[in-house]
Coordinates of C-alpha atoms in Angstrom, one line a residue:
Chain A
M1 CA 69.9 76.2 105.4
K2 CA 68.8 80.0 105.5
Q3 CA 68.9 82.3 102.9
L4 CA 69.5 86.0 102.6
S5 CA 66.0 86.8 101.9
E6 CA 64.9 85.2 105.1
I7 CA 67.4 87.4 107.3
G8 CA 67.8 90.8 105.5
E9 CA 70.5 92.7 104.8
D10 CA 71.1 94.5 108.7
A11 CA 71.4 91.2 110.2
L12 CA 73.9 89.8 107.3
I13 CA 76.2 92.9 107.7
E14 CA 76.1 92.3 111.3
Q15 CA 77.0 88.8 111.0
L16 CA 79.7 89.3 108.0
V17 CA 81.6 92.3 110.2
K18 CA 81.8 90.6 113.4
D19 CA 84.9 88.8 113.3
L20 CA 86.4 91.7 111.1
D21 CA 89.7 93.5 112.8
Q22 CA 89.5 97.2 112.9
G23 CA 93.2 98.7 110.9
D24 CA 95.4 100.9 113.1
D25 CA 94.4 103.9 111.5
V26 CA 90.9 103.4 110.8
L27 CA 88.6 105.7 113.3
V28 CA 85.3 104.3 112.0
G29 CA 85.0 101.0 110.6
P30 CA 81.3 99.1 108.7
G31 CA 78.1 100.6 110.0
D32 CA 78.3 104.3 109.3
D33 CA 77.7 105.9 105.7
C34 CA 81.5 106.0 105.3
A35 CA 84.6 104.3 106.8
V36 CA 87.2 107.1 108.4
V37 CA 90.8 107.0 108.1
D38 CA 93.1 108.9 109.9
L39 CA 96.6 109.3 108.3
G40 CA 98.1 111.0 110.6
A41 CA 98.2 114.3 108.5
G42 CA 96.4 117.7 108.8
D43 CA 93.1 118.8 110.2
V44 CA 91.3 116.0 108.2
Y45 CA 90.2 112.6 107.7
Q46 CA 90.2 110.3 104.8
L47 CA 86.5 108.9 104.0
L48 CA 86.0 105.8 102.3
K49 CA 82.9 104.8 100.4
T50 CA 81.9 101.9 98.0
D51 CA 78.7 101.4 96.6
A52 CA 76.7 99.6 93.7
I53 CA 73.5 100.0 91.5
V54 CA 71.7 96.8 89.8
E55 CA 69.7 96.7 87.1
G56 CA 66.4 95.8 87.6
V57 CA 66.8 96.7 91.8
H58 CA 68.1 100.3 91.4
Y59 CA 67.5 101.3 87.5
L60 CA 66.0 99.8 84.7
A61 CA 67.0 98.6 81.6
D62 CA 65.4 101.6 79.6
T63 CA 66.8 103.6 82.2
P64 CA 68.3 106.3 80.2
A65 CA 72.3 105.7 80.8
V66 CA 73.1 109.0 81.5
E67 CA 70.9 109.1 84.5
V68 CA 72.1 105.6 85.5
G69 CA 75.4 106.9 85.9
W70 CA 74.2 110.6 87.2
K71 CA 72.7 107.9 90.3
A72 CA 75.8 105.9 90.8
V73 CA 77.9 108.9 91.4
G74 CA 75.3 110.5 93.9
R75 CA 74.5 107.9 96.0
V76 CA 78.2 107.7 96.9
L77 CA 78.6 111.7 97.0
S78 CA 75.3 111.4 99.4
D79 CA 77.3 109.2 101.9
F80 CA 80.2 111.9 102.0
A81 CA 77.9 114.4 103.0
A82 CA 76.1 112.0 105.3
M83 CA 79.4 112.1 107.6
G84 CA 79.8 116.1 107.1
G85 CA 82.6 115.2 103.9
Y86 CA 83.1 115.8 100.8
P87 CA 84.4 113.8 97.9
G88 CA 87.9 113.1 96.5
N89 CA 88.7 110.7 93.8
L90 CA 86.2 108.1 92.2
L91 CA 86.7 104.1 90.8
I92 CA 84.5 103.5 88.5
T93 CA 83.7 99.4 87.9
I94 CA 81.3 98.6 85.3
A95 CA 79.7 95.0 84.5
L96 CA 78.3 94.3 81.6
A97 CA 76.6 92.2 78.9
P98 CA 78.5 91.8 76.1
D99 CA 75.9 92.9 73.5
Q100 CA 75.3 95.9 75.2
E101 CA 75.9 99.2 73.1
V102 CA 79.2 101.0 73.4
C103 CA 76.9 104.5 72.9
Y104 CA 74.6 103.2 76.1
V105 CA 78.5 102.6 78.1
Q106 CA 79.1 106.5 76.6
E107 CA 76.4 107.6 78.1
L108 CA 76.6 105.8 81.1
Y109 CA 79.9 107.5 82.0
R110 CA 78.7 111.3 80.8
G111 CA 76.2 110.8 83.7
L112 CA 79.5 109.6 86.3
K113 CA 81.0 111.9 85.1
K114 CA 78.4 114.9 85.0
C115 CA 77.3 114.1 88.4
A116 CA 81.4 113.7 89.4
D117 CA 82.3 117.2 87.9
L118 CA 79.5 119.2 89.2
H119 CA 80.3 118.0 92.9
G120 CA 84.0 118.7 92.7
A121 CA 85.0 114.5 92.4
V122 CA 87.3 113.0 90.2
I123 CA 87.2 110.0 88.1
C124 CA 90.9 108.2 88.5
G125 CA 90.4 105.1 87.4
G126 CA 88.3 102.3 86.8
E127 CA 87.7 98.8 85.6
T128 CA 85.3 96.8 83.1
S129 CA 84.4 93.0 83.0
S130 CA 81.8 91.3 81.2
V131 CA 78.4 89.9 82.6
P132 CA 77.0 86.5 81.5
H133 CA 74.2 87.1 78.7
G134 CA 70.8 88.0 80.5
S135 CA 72.5 88.7 83.9
A136 CA 72.0 92.0 85.1
A137 CA 74.7 94.8 84.9
V138 CA 76.3 96.0 88.1
I139 CA 77.7 99.5 88.2
S140 CA 79.6 100.1 91.4
V141 CA 81.6 103.1 92.6
A142 CA 84.5 103.3 95.5
G143 CA 86.0 106.4 96.5
T144 CA 87.9 108.5 98.7
G145 CA 86.8 111.7 100.2
W146 CA 87.2 114.1 103.2
V147 CA 86.3 115.6 106.3
K148 CA 87.5 118.3 108.2
K149 CA 88.2 116.7 111.9
Q150 CA 86.1 119.1 114.0
Q151 CA 83.3 118.4 111.3
L152 CA 83.3 114.7 111.4
V153 CA 79.6 113.9 111.8
R154 CA 78.4 110.2 112.7
R155 CA 75.6 108.3 113.2
S156 CA 76.2 107.6 116.8
G157 CA 76.6 110.8 118.5
G158 CA 72.8 111.5 118.6
Q159 CA 71.3 111.8 122.8
V160 CA 67.9 111.6 124.7
G161 CA 66.2 114.4 123.6
D162 CA 67.7 115.5 120.5
C163 CA 65.4 116.6 117.4
V164 CA 65.4 114.6 114.9
L165 CA 65.5 116.3 111.8
V166 CA 65.5 115.9 107.7
T167 CA 66.1 117.8 104.4
G168 CA 63.9 118.0 101.7
M169 CA 60.9 116.3 100.8
L170 CA 60.7 112.5 101.6
G171 CA 58.5 109.9 99.9
G172 CA 58.0 109.0 95.8
S173 CA 61.4 108.9 94.8
I174 CA 60.5 106.3 91.9
Q175 CA 58.7 108.9 90.1
G176 CA 62.1 110.0 89.4
K177 CA 64.0 111.7 92.3
H178 CA 65.9 108.6 92.6
L179 CA 67.7 109.6 89.3
S180 CA 67.9 112.8 89.8
F181 CA 69.0 113.9 93.1
T182 CA 71.3 116.3 94.3
P183 CA 73.5 114.8 96.6
R184 CA 73.2 116.8 100.0
L185 CA 77.4 118.0 99.7
E186 CA 77.0 121.9 100.1
E187 CA 74.0 121.9 103.2
A188 CA 76.2 119.3 105.1
K189 CA 79.0 121.3 104.6
W190 CA 77.2 124.3 106.4
L191 CA 75.4 122.3 109.0
T192 CA 78.8 121.0 110.0
E193 CA 80.6 123.8 110.1
Y194 CA 77.7 126.3 111.6
F195 CA 76.1 124.6 114.0
A196 CA 76.6 121.1 116.8
I197 CA 74.9 118.5 114.8
R198 CA 74.9 115.5 117.1
S199 CA 74.2 112.7 114.5
M200 CA 73.7 112.3 110.8
M201 CA 73.5 109.9 108.0
D202 CA 71.7 109.8 104.2
L203 CA 68.3 108.6 103.5
S204 CA 69.0 105.3 101.3
D205 CA 66.4 103.3 102.4
G206 CA 63.5 105.3 104.2
L207 CA 63.1 106.9 107.1
A208 CA 61.2 104.3 108.5
R209 CA 64.0 102.1 108.0
D210 CA 67.3 104.6 108.5
L211 CA 66.1 106.3 111.9
P212 CA 65.8 103.2 113.5
R213 CA 69.5 102.9 112.5
L214 CA 70.6 105.9 113.7
A215 CA 69.1 105.5 116.8
K216 CA 70.3 101.9 117.4
A217 CA 73.6 103.3 116.5
S218 CA 73.0 105.9 119.3
G219 CA 72.1 104.2 122.1
C220 CA 68.5 105.5 121.6
D221 CA 64.7 105.3 120.7
F222 CA 62.7 107.2 118.7
V223 CA 59.7 108.4 118.2
I224 CA 58.3 110.0 115.2
D225 CA 55.6 112.5 114.2
E226 CA 54.0 111.7 111.1
A227 CA 51.9 115.1 111.2
S228 CA 54.9 116.4 110.4
L229 CA 56.5 114.9 107.7
P230 CA 57.1 116.5 104.5
C231 CA 55.7 114.6 102.3
N232 CA 56.3 115.3 98.6
H233 CA 53.2 115.6 96.3
G234 CA 50.9 112.9 96.2
C235 CA 52.5 110.9 98.9
N236 CA 51.4 110.2 102.6
A237 CA 53.2 109.3 105.5
V238 CA 53.4 106.2 105.0
Q239 CA 55.2 106.9 102.1
A240 CA 57.6 109.4 103.0
M241 CA 58.6 106.8 105.8
G242 CA 58.5 103.8 103.8
D243 CA 59.3 104.9 99.8
G244 CA 63.1 105.1 100.4
E245 CA 66.1 106.8 97.7
D246 CA 65.5 110.2 99.0
Y247 CA 68.8 110.7 98.9
E248 CA 68.0 113.6 102.0
L249 CA 70.0 114.4 104.9
L250 CA 69.0 113.0 108.5
L251 CA 70.4 114.9 111.4
T252 CA 69.8 115.1 115.2
V253 CA 70.9 118.4 117.4
S254 CA 70.1 119.3 120.8
P255 CA 66.6 120.6 121.2
L256 CA 68.4 124.1 122.8
V257 CA 70.0 124.6 119.0
V258 CA 66.9 124.2 117.1
S259 CA 65.3 127.1 116.8
E260 CA 68.0 129.1 116.3
L261 CA 69.6 126.0 113.1
L262 CA 65.9 126.6 111.4
E263 CA 66.0 130.5 111.4
S264 CA 69.7 130.3 109.7
W265 CA 68.5 127.5 107.4
S266 CA 65.6 129.3 106.4
E267 CA 68.0 132.2 105.0
R268 CA 70.4 129.9 103.8
F269 CA 68.4 127.7 102.3
P270 CA 65.8 129.1 101.6
S271 CA 64.3 126.7 98.5
L272 CA 65.1 123.5 100.4
P273 CA 62.6 122.9 103.9
L274 CA 64.7 121.4 106.6
T275 CA 62.1 119.9 109.2
V276 CA 61.7 118.2 112.7
V277 CA 59.9 115.2 112.2
G278 CA 60.9 113.1 115.9
E279 CA 62.6 112.9 118.7
L280 CA 65.3 110.5 120.5
I281 CA 64.5 109.4 123.2
E282 CA 65.2 107.3 126.1
G283 CA 65.3 103.2 125.4
Q284 CA 66.2 100.8 122.7
V285 CA 65.4 100.0 119.1
S286 CA 63.8 96.7 119.0
S287 CA 63.6 96.1 114.9
A288 CA 64.0 98.6 111.9
Q289 CA 60.8 97.8 109.8
G290 CA 59.7 99.4 107.0
G291 CA 61.3 101.3 103.6
W292 CA 63.2 99.3 101.7
E293 CA 65.1 96.0 102.3
H294 CA 67.6 94.7 99.8
F295 CA 67.0 91.2 100.4
T296 CA 63.9 90.7 101.6
E297 CA 61.7 92.5 99.0
I298 CA 62.9 91.6 95.9
S299 CA 62.4 87.7 97.0
Chain B
M1 CA 75.5 99.9 66.4
K2 CA 78.7 98.6 67.8
Q3 CA 78.2 96.4 70.8
L4 CA 80.8 95.6 73.3
S5 CA 81.9 92.3 72.0
E6 CA 82.7 94.0 68.9
I7 CA 84.9 96.6 70.3
G8 CA 87.1 94.9 73.1
E9 CA 88.1 95.9 76.5
D10 CA 91.5 98.0 75.7
A11 CA 89.3 99.9 73.1
L12 CA 86.3 100.6 75.2
I13 CA 88.2 102.0 78.2
E14 CA 90.3 104.2 76.0
Q15 CA 87.3 105.8 75.0
L16 CA 85.8 106.0 78.4
V17 CA 88.6 107.9 79.9
K18 CA 89.6 110.8 77.4
D19 CA 87.2 112.8 78.2
L20 CA 88.3 112.5 82.2
D21 CA 90.3 115.4 83.7
Q22 CA 93.0 114.9 86.1
G23 CA 92.7 116.0 89.3
D24 CA 95.7 117.6 91.2
D25 CA 96.0 115.2 92.9
V26 CA 96.2 112.2 90.8
L27 CA 100.0 111.4 89.4
V28 CA 98.5 108.3 87.6
G29 CA 94.9 107.9 86.4
P30 CA 93.7 105.5 83.8
G31 CA 95.5 103.4 82.3
D32 CA 97.7 101.5 85.3
D33 CA 97.5 98.7 87.4
C34 CA 96.6 101.1 90.1
A35 CA 95.8 105.3 90.2
V36 CA 98.6 106.9 92.1
V37 CA 97.4 109.8 94.3
D38 CA 99.9 112.3 95.8
L39 CA 98.6 113.2 99.0
G40 CA 101.5 115.7 100.0
A41 CA 102.6 114.2 103.1
G42 CA 105.3 112.2 104.0
D43 CA 107.4 109.6 101.7
V44 CA 104.4 107.8 100.1
Y45 CA 102.0 107.9 97.5
Q46 CA 98.5 106.4 97.8
L47 CA 97.3 104.3 95.6
L48 CA 93.5 103.3 95.0
K49 CA 92.1 100.1 92.9
T50 CA 88.8 98.7 92.5
D51 CA 88.1 95.6 90.6
A52 CA 85.4 93.2 90.1
I53 CA 85.0 89.7 89.6
V54 CA 81.7 87.8 88.2
E55 CA 80.2 84.4 89.1
G56 CA 80.1 82.8 85.9
V57 CA 83.0 85.0 83.9
H58 CA 85.7 84.6 86.6
Y59 CA 84.2 81.8 88.7
L60 CA 81.5 79.4 88.9
A61 CA 78.7 78.8 90.9
D62 CA 79.9 75.4 92.6
T63 CA 83.5 77.1 93.4
P64 CA 84.1 77.5 96.9
A65 CA 83.1 80.8 98.4
V66 CA 86.2 80.7 100.7
E67 CA 88.3 80.7 97.3
V68 CA 85.9 82.9 95.7
G69 CA 86.4 85.2 98.5
W70 CA 90.4 85.0 98.0
K71 CA 90.3 85.2 94.5
A72 CA 88.5 88.5 95.0
V73 CA 90.8 90.3 97.5
G74 CA 93.6 88.8 96.1
R75 CA 93.6 90.5 92.6
V76 CA 93.6 93.8 93.9
L77 CA 96.5 92.8 95.9
S78 CA 98.5 92.2 92.9
D79 CA 97.5 95.4 91.7
F80 CA 99.7 97.0 94.7
A81 CA 102.4 94.7 93.9
A82 CA 102.1 95.5 90.3
M83 CA 103.0 99.4 91.3
G84 CA 106.2 98.6 93.8
G85 CA 103.1 98.9 96.5
Y86 CA 101.5 97.2 99.3
P87 CA 97.5 97.3 100.5
G88 CA 96.3 99.6 103.0
N89 CA 92.2 99.5 103.7
L90 CA 89.3 97.4 101.5
L91 CA 85.7 97.7 101.1
I92 CA 83.7 94.9 99.6
T93 CA 80.7 95.0 98.1
I94 CA 78.8 92.2 97.3
A95 CA 75.6 91.6 94.7
L96 CA 73.9 88.2 95.3
A97 CA 70.7 87.1 94.5
P98 CA 68.4 86.9 97.4
D99 CA 68.5 83.0 97.5
Q100 CA 71.7 83.0 97.8
E101 CA 72.7 80.9 101.3
V102 CA 73.5 82.7 104.5
C103 CA 76.6 80.6 105.0
Y104 CA 77.4 80.9 101.4
V105 CA 78.1 84.9 102.2
Q106 CA 80.0 83.6 105.6
E107 CA 82.2 81.3 103.6
L108 CA 82.9 84.4 101.0
Y109 CA 83.8 86.5 103.9
R110 CA 85.8 84.3 105.0
G111 CA 87.8 83.9 102.3
L112 CA 88.0 87.8 101.8
K113 CA 89.3 87.8 104.9
K114 CA 92.1 85.1 104.9
C115 CA 93.9 86.8 101.9
A116 CA 93.7 90.1 103.5
D117 CA 95.2 89.2 106.5
L118 CA 97.9 87.5 105.1
H119 CA 98.7 90.3 103.6
G120 CA 98.5 93.0 106.0
A121 CA 95.4 94.6 104.4
V122 CA 92.0 95.5 106.6
I123 CA 88.2 95.2 105.5
C124 CA 86.8 98.3 107.0
G125 CA 83.7 98.5 105.2
G126 CA 81.5 97.3 102.4
E127 CA 78.1 97.4 100.2
T128 CA 75.8 94.4 100.1
S129 CA 72.9 94.3 97.4
S130 CA 70.6 92.3 95.6
V131 CA 70.4 91.2 91.9
P132 CA 67.4 89.9 90.3
H133 CA 66.8 86.1 90.7
G134 CA 69.2 84.3 88.2
S135 CA 71.6 87.1 88.1
A136 CA 75.7 86.2 88.4
A137 CA 76.8 87.3 91.8
V138 CA 79.1 90.4 91.2
I139 CA 82.2 90.9 94.2
S140 CA 83.5 93.9 94.0
V141 CA 86.8 95.2 96.2
A142 CA 88.2 98.3 96.0
G143 CA 90.9 99.5 98.2
T144 CA 93.6 102.4 98.9
G145 CA 97.4 101.1 99.3
W146 CA 100.9 102.8 99.8
V147 CA 103.9 103.0 97.7
K148 CA 107.1 104.2 98.9
K149 CA 107.8 107.2 96.4
Q150 CA 111.2 105.8 95.1
Q151 CA 109.7 102.8 94.5
L152 CA 106.9 103.7 92.4
V153 CA 106.9 101.4 89.4
R154 CA 104.6 102.4 86.2
R155 CA 103.8 100.5 82.8
S156 CA 105.0 103.4 81.2
G157 CA 109.1 103.5 82.0
G158 CA 110.1 100.6 80.2
Q159 CA 112.8 101.4 77.3
V160 CA 114.4 100.0 74.4
G161 CA 116.5 97.0 74.8
D162 CA 115.1 96.3 78.3
C163 CA 115.1 92.9 79.1
V164 CA 111.3 91.4 80.1
L165 CA 110.7 88.8 82.9
V166 CA 108.4 87.0 84.7
T167 CA 108.1 85.5 87.7
G168 CA 106.8 82.3 88.6
M169 CA 105.4 79.6 85.9
L170 CA 102.4 80.7 83.4
G171 CA 99.5 79.2 82.0
G172 CA 96.8 76.5 83.1
S173 CA 96.4 78.9 86.0
I174 CA 92.3 77.1 85.4
Q175 CA 93.6 74.3 86.8
G176 CA 93.2 75.6 90.0
K177 CA 95.8 78.5 90.8
H178 CA 93.0 81.7 89.5
L179 CA 91.5 80.8 92.8
S180 CA 94.7 80.4 94.9
F181 CA 97.9 82.3 94.1
T182 CA 100.1 84.5 95.8
P183 CA 100.1 88.3 95.3
R184 CA 103.9 88.7 94.5
L185 CA 103.7 91.5 97.1
E186 CA 107.1 90.2 98.9
E187 CA 108.3 90.1 95.5
A188 CA 107.4 93.6 94.0
K189 CA 109.0 95.4 97.5
W190 CA 112.5 93.5 97.1
L191 CA 112.3 94.3 93.4
T192 CA 112.0 98.1 93.5
E193 CA 114.0 98.3 96.7
Y194 CA 116.7 96.7 96.2
F195 CA 116.5 96.8 91.6
A196 CA 115.6 100.0 89.0
I197 CA 112.8 98.2 87.4
R198 CA 111.5 100.3 85.2
S199 CA 108.2 98.9 84.1
M200 CA 106.1 96.4 85.7
M201 CA 102.7 95.2 85.9
D202 CA 100.5 92.0 87.1
L203 CA 99.5 89.1 84.3
S204 CA 95.8 88.9 84.9
D205 CA 94.6 88.9 81.0
G206 CA 97.9 87.0 79.7
L207 CA 101.5 87.3 78.6
A208 CA 100.1 87.5 74.9
R209 CA 97.7 90.6 75.8
D210 CA 99.7 92.1 78.8
L211 CA 102.9 92.7 77.6
P212 CA 101.8 94.5 74.0
R213 CA 100.2 96.9 76.9
L214 CA 103.1 97.3 78.7
A215 CA 105.4 97.8 75.6
K216 CA 102.3 100.2 74.2
A217 CA 102.4 102.3 77.6
S218 CA 106.5 102.5 77.1
G219 CA 106.3 103.4 73.5
C220 CA 108.3 100.3 72.1
D221 CA 107.7 97.3 70.3
F222 CA 108.9 93.5 72.1
V223 CA 110.0 90.3 71.1
I224 CA 109.2 87.2 73.5
D225 CA 111.5 83.7 72.6
E226 CA 108.7 81.6 73.4
A227 CA 111.1 78.7 74.0
S228 CA 112.5 80.4 77.3
L229 CA 108.5 80.5 78.6
P230 CA 108.3 79.2 82.0
C231 CA 105.7 77.1 81.1
N232 CA 103.4 75.4 84.0
H233 CA 103.2 71.6 84.1
G234 CA 101.3 70.7 81.1
C235 CA 101.2 74.2 79.0
N236 CA 102.7 74.8 76.0
A237 CA 104.3 78.1 74.9
V238 CA 100.6 79.4 73.4
Q239 CA 99.0 78.8 77.0
A240 CA 101.5 80.0 78.6
M241 CA 100.9 83.1 77.1
G242 CA 97.3 83.2 76.1
D243 CA 95.2 81.4 79.0
G244 CA 95.5 84.6 81.9
E245 CA 95.2 85.1 85.3
D246 CA 98.6 83.9 86.4
Y247 CA 98.9 86.9 88.9
E248 CA 102.6 87.5 88.6
L249 CA 104.8 90.1 87.7
L250 CA 105.5 91.4 84.6
L251 CA 108.6 93.8 84.6
T252 CA 111.3 94.7 82.7
V253 CA 114.6 96.2 83.6
S254 CA 118.5 97.0 81.8
P255 CA 120.0 94.6 80.6
L256 CA 123.1 95.8 82.5
V257 CA 121.3 94.6 86.0
V258 CA 119.8 91.4 84.9
S259 CA 122.6 89.2 85.6
E260 CA 122.8 90.6 89.2
L261 CA 119.2 90.6 89.4
L262 CA 118.9 86.7 88.5
E263 CA 121.7 85.6 91.0
S264 CA 120.4 88.1 93.6
W265 CA 116.3 86.6 93.0
S266 CA 117.1 82.8 94.1
E267 CA 119.0 83.6 96.9
R268 CA 115.9 85.4 98.0
F269 CA 113.4 83.2 96.2
P270 CA 115.1 80.0 95.5
S271 CA 111.5 78.3 94.9
L272 CA 110.3 81.0 92.5
P273 CA 111.5 81.2 89.2
L274 CA 112.2 84.7 87.4
T275 CA 112.8 84.5 84.2
V276 CA 113.8 86.7 80.8
V277 CA 111.2 85.9 78.7
G278 CA 111.7 88.5 76.3
E279 CA 113.2 92.0 75.1
L280 CA 111.9 95.5 74.5
I281 CA 113.0 96.9 71.2
E282 CA 112.2 99.6 68.8
G283 CA 109.1 100.4 67.3
Q284 CA 105.3 100.0 67.9
V285 CA 103.3 97.8 69.0
S286 CA 100.1 97.2 66.4
S287 CA 97.6 95.5 68.3
A288 CA 97.0 93.1 71.4
Q289 CA 96.3 89.3 70.5
G290 CA 95.3 86.6 72.4
G291 CA 94.8 85.8 76.2
W292 CA 91.8 87.1 77.7
E293 CA 89.2 89.4 76.3
H294 CA 86.9 90.2 78.5
F295 CA 84.5 91.3 76.1
T296 CA 84.2 89.2 72.9
E297 CA 85.6 85.8 74.2
I298 CA 82.5 85.4 76.1
S299 CA 80.0 86.8 73.6

């Protein structure tokens, strides 16, 4: 019988969600950065997101708890940004060993709250549980967010010929950025307000895994111009594409607007690069490769 | 430095949430079965809930996966019922070891979906992660629900003199009920539609731990009439109060309506007992004892 490590995360999720019925109010179900729900009120949709970080996978036992908390919330906020949205209320689930120190949990919460406060999110509830002695801790953050109807961007809106862009610098996140990144909420708000962003997602598993997902959702293939990649200091193109946990935005726009976008961007966000790294082309994505694969790489 | 096992779950949560700011739209924050959000639309509030079950704590490695899935969703639905509400959309986070079999996860999802489908909930997204080899699996379910404004019931509405009632039979859940219980959504809907339920919660940690929580939230003390407890077959009063995982409703009503309630109930739900088990009295709850304590009992 097959194990999870043999099939990988994308194939697993595809199998799990294929029999799910979509609710009447669900505009976007599994397969995008957030679920999108039409509550039938006002000019916004509600976004729903859940995410978990695991000790020994996403952080280490000796990672400062305040940074662990920051990361747990930041990842969810990054997903709201990826749809052109902003956060609302968050629920925190922590599952920790009984011999964990109380002050660790207090620090963890300080980090959760710090990231939430800074980005306009509110922690409105949660749950605590124990894990057996020796088991990895798990911190799960679920939340509601909002997106203005006309600013909603999905992974699937890309078109053949679109320019592929990324915010920020890629690669080497394990050196520290993965614990202290800024969710690109402000940038996503600006992008979706002033430009026709055709498709977008956040870079959590690395360009080499995430761009194929976006291209596949958009019914296109893609090319990456490796020489153009904005590599973090000390990283080569392979690392920039494969390291993962960049928490930058990956987006596509028509080539007709890209010059204007780049010019306006550099005025609005002078210290954060926005770089054209490739193009959506005709064809089909064969299979994702590289990047961070949850089940196959740690086995 | 103190460990979690030394302070217990309630004291931990109290410490963690004391510095949280409540959002403008949050009507009920941490401390009740669900958070309650006023979206400013229609005659309903939105409920938000997250909950996790952990291998080795809430189920065993050899528990049939379909039952694990049922339980994970059922616990969240039970919390919606506890506020007088009903479920909307659910998000599922599964964190499993890479050597877990794919068919296990498929069975798990079958159980999640079975419980959701039967009770009108929709699974609209989720997340998968790995845990390190040898670590316990964690399944976290977060969801939105709804409650009609006039049917919202909190833990804090109890008054001195209220009769304390429970649905169903208590104790011995570990024999099997903890994996196959029915969330009392239908009963909660009926109760809150036709009677003035003053306070309510679901019994997840046992009457001996949950009633003190309800009484404390209501600013009362309580007495339990042990002789009246509806004990499951083979259980004594101590087990009925302390075993936990009953997933029944605990509620209080004015003594003026209790006769009419019991009579109407037995016509509407002839096969499910509703039993007066105690009274809210003047005073303050000293400290919760007995029942299931997440951090202190497994340490």
